[in-house]
Amino acid sequence: GGNLIVGPGRQIILAGGAQSGNIFWAVSGYCSLDTTVSMVGNIMAYTSVTFNTGAVLLGRALASNGDVTLLTNTITKPTP
């Protein structure tokens, strides 16, 4: 429960054969990816998702009751 806040320069790395299309981040609040974060998986936030400058996502970003904000970002479709 709560918010998902990923600090600047952090990387989410999959292990053990995990695939980005099978990873789901269920966030009961908001999600914020700081500058140059490298994130993997599908983000499902209740309020909003914010990508700060240079944040990269291999997955999808969905916000139930708010916005998905992009600031010079790259989002790539995940592998199945």
mmCIF file of C-alpha atoms in Angstrom:
data_model
loop_
_atom_site.group_PDB
_atom_site.id
_atom_site.type_symbol
_atom_site.label_atom_id
_atom_site.label_comp_id
_atom_site.label_asym_id
_atom_site.label_seq_id
_atom_site.Cartn_x
_atom_site.Cartn_y
_atom_site.Cartn_z
ATOM 1 C CA GLY A 1 0.000 0.000 0.000
ATOM 2 C CA GLY A 2 0.996 3.613 -0.448
ATOM 3 C CA ASN A 3 3.128 5.360 -3.039
ATOM 4 C CA LEU A 4 5.968 4.085 -5.213
ATOM 5 C CA ILE A 5 8.842 6.548 -5.391
ATOM 6 C CA VAL A 6 12.020 5.501 -7.232
ATOM 7 C CA GLY A 7 15.065 7.707 -6.584
ATOM 8 C CA PRO A 8 17.346 9.185 -9.236
ATOM 9 C CA GLY A 9 19.528 6.821 -11.247
ATOM 10 C CA ARG A 10 18.020 3.630 -9.799
ATOM 11 C CA GLN A 11 17.584 0.517 -11.965
ATOM 12 C CA ILE A 12 15.047 -2.279 -11.647
ATOM 13 C CA ILE A 13 16.661 -5.478 -12.921
ATOM 14 C CA LEU A 14 14.781 -8.722 -13.554
ATOM 15 C CA ALA A 15 16.292 -12.065 -12.512
ATOM 16 C CA GLY A 16 15.445 -15.749 -12.749
ATOM 17 C CA GLY A 17 13.919 -15.603 -16.226
ATOM 18 C CA ALA A 18 11.308 -12.965 -15.324
ATOM 19 C CA GLN A 19 9.861 -11.055 -18.278
ATOM 20 C CA SER A 20 8.765 -7.433 -18.199
ATOM 21 C CA GLY A 21 5.271 -8.228 -19.499
ATOM 22 C CA ASN A 22 4.623 -10.418 -16.437
ATOM 23 C CA ILE A 23 5.679 -7.853 -13.808
ATOM 24 C CA PHE A 24 2.931 -5.648 -12.306
ATOM 25 C CA TRP A 25 3.430 -2.820 -9.835
ATOM 26 C CA ALA A 26 0.045 -2.220 -8.134
ATOM 27 C CA VAL A 27 0.283 1.156 -6.379
ATOM 28 C CA SER A 28 -2.538 2.341 -4.124
ATOM 29 C CA GLY A 29 -1.350 5.970 -4.339
ATOM 30 C CA TYR A 30 0.912 7.648 -6.887
ATOM 31 C CA CYS A 31 4.098 6.559 -8.651
ATOM 32 C CA SER A 32 7.052 8.859 -9.247
ATOM 33 C CA LEU A 33 10.146 7.864 -11.221
ATOM 34 C CA ASP A 34 12.965 10.341 -10.670
ATOM 35 C CA THR A 35 15.548 11.378 -13.264
ATOM 36 C CA THR A 36 17.358 8.651 -15.226
ATOM 37 C CA VAL A 37 15.479 5.769 -13.554
ATOM 38 C CA SER A 38 15.379 2.523 -15.527
ATOM 39 C CA MET A 39 12.123 0.735 -14.627
ATOM 40 C CA VAL A 40 10.737 -2.611 -15.791
ATOM 41 C CA GLY A 41 7.130 -3.813 -15.622
ATOM 42 C CA ASN A 42 3.574 -2.535 -15.822
ATOM 43 C CA ILE A 43 2.758 0.287 -13.403
ATOM 44 C CA MET A 44 -0.868 0.471 -12.274
ATOM 45 C CA ALA A 45 -1.290 3.479 -9.978
ATOM 46 C CA TYR A 46 -4.490 4.653 -8.354
ATOM 47 C CA THR A 47 -3.837 8.392 -8.614
ATOM 48 C CA SER A 48 -1.020 9.289 -11.048
ATOM 49 C CA VAL A 49 2.305 8.308 -12.610
ATOM 50 C CA THR A 50 5.085 10.859 -13.149
ATOM 51 C CA PHE A 51 8.234 10.236 -15.193
ATOM 52 C CA ASN A 52 10.911 12.831 -14.521
ATOM 53 C CA THR A 53 13.439 13.750 -17.221
ATOM 54 C CA GLY A 54 15.290 10.783 -18.670
ATOM 55 C CA ALA A 55 13.322 8.046 -16.875
ATOM 56 C CA VAL A 56 12.911 4.909 -19.013
ATOM 57 C CA LEU A 57 10.205 2.231 -18.775
ATOM 58 C CA LEU A 58 10.085 -1.209 -20.363
ATOM 59 C CA GLY A 59 6.393 -1.784 -19.749
ATOM 60 C CA ARG A 60 3.180 0.204 -19.460
ATOM 61 C CA ALA A 61 1.973 3.019 -17.197
ATOM 62 C CA LEU A 62 -1.667 3.361 -16.172
ATOM 63 C CA ALA A 63 -3.322 5.792 -13.755
ATOM 64 C CA SER A 64 -6.868 5.137 -12.563
ATOM 65 C CA ASN A 65 -7.854 8.592 -11.286
ATOM 66 C CA GLY A 66 -5.166 10.927 -12.594
ATOM 67 C CA ASP A 67 -2.553 11.629 -15.228
ATOM 68 C CA VAL A 68 0.493 9.912 -16.626
ATOM 69 C CA THR A 69 3.050 12.711 -17.009
ATOM 70 C CA LEU A 70 6.068 12.325 -19.299
ATOM 71 C CA LEU A 71 9.119 14.614 -19.405
ATOM 72 C CA THR A 72 11.480 13.512 -22.201
ATOM 73 C CA ASN A 73 11.073 9.787 -21.576
ATOM 74 C CA THR A 74 11.257 6.494 -23.452
ATOM 75 C CA ILE A 75 8.588 3.833 -22.958
ATOM 76 C CA THR A 76 8.998 0.498 -24.739
ATOM 77 C CA LYS A 77 6.377 -2.222 -25.126
ATOM 78 C CA PRO A 78 7.176 -5.106 -22.751
ATOM 79 C CA THR A 79 7.974 -8.652 -23.803
ATOM 80 C CA PRO A 80 5.086 -11.077 -23.302
#
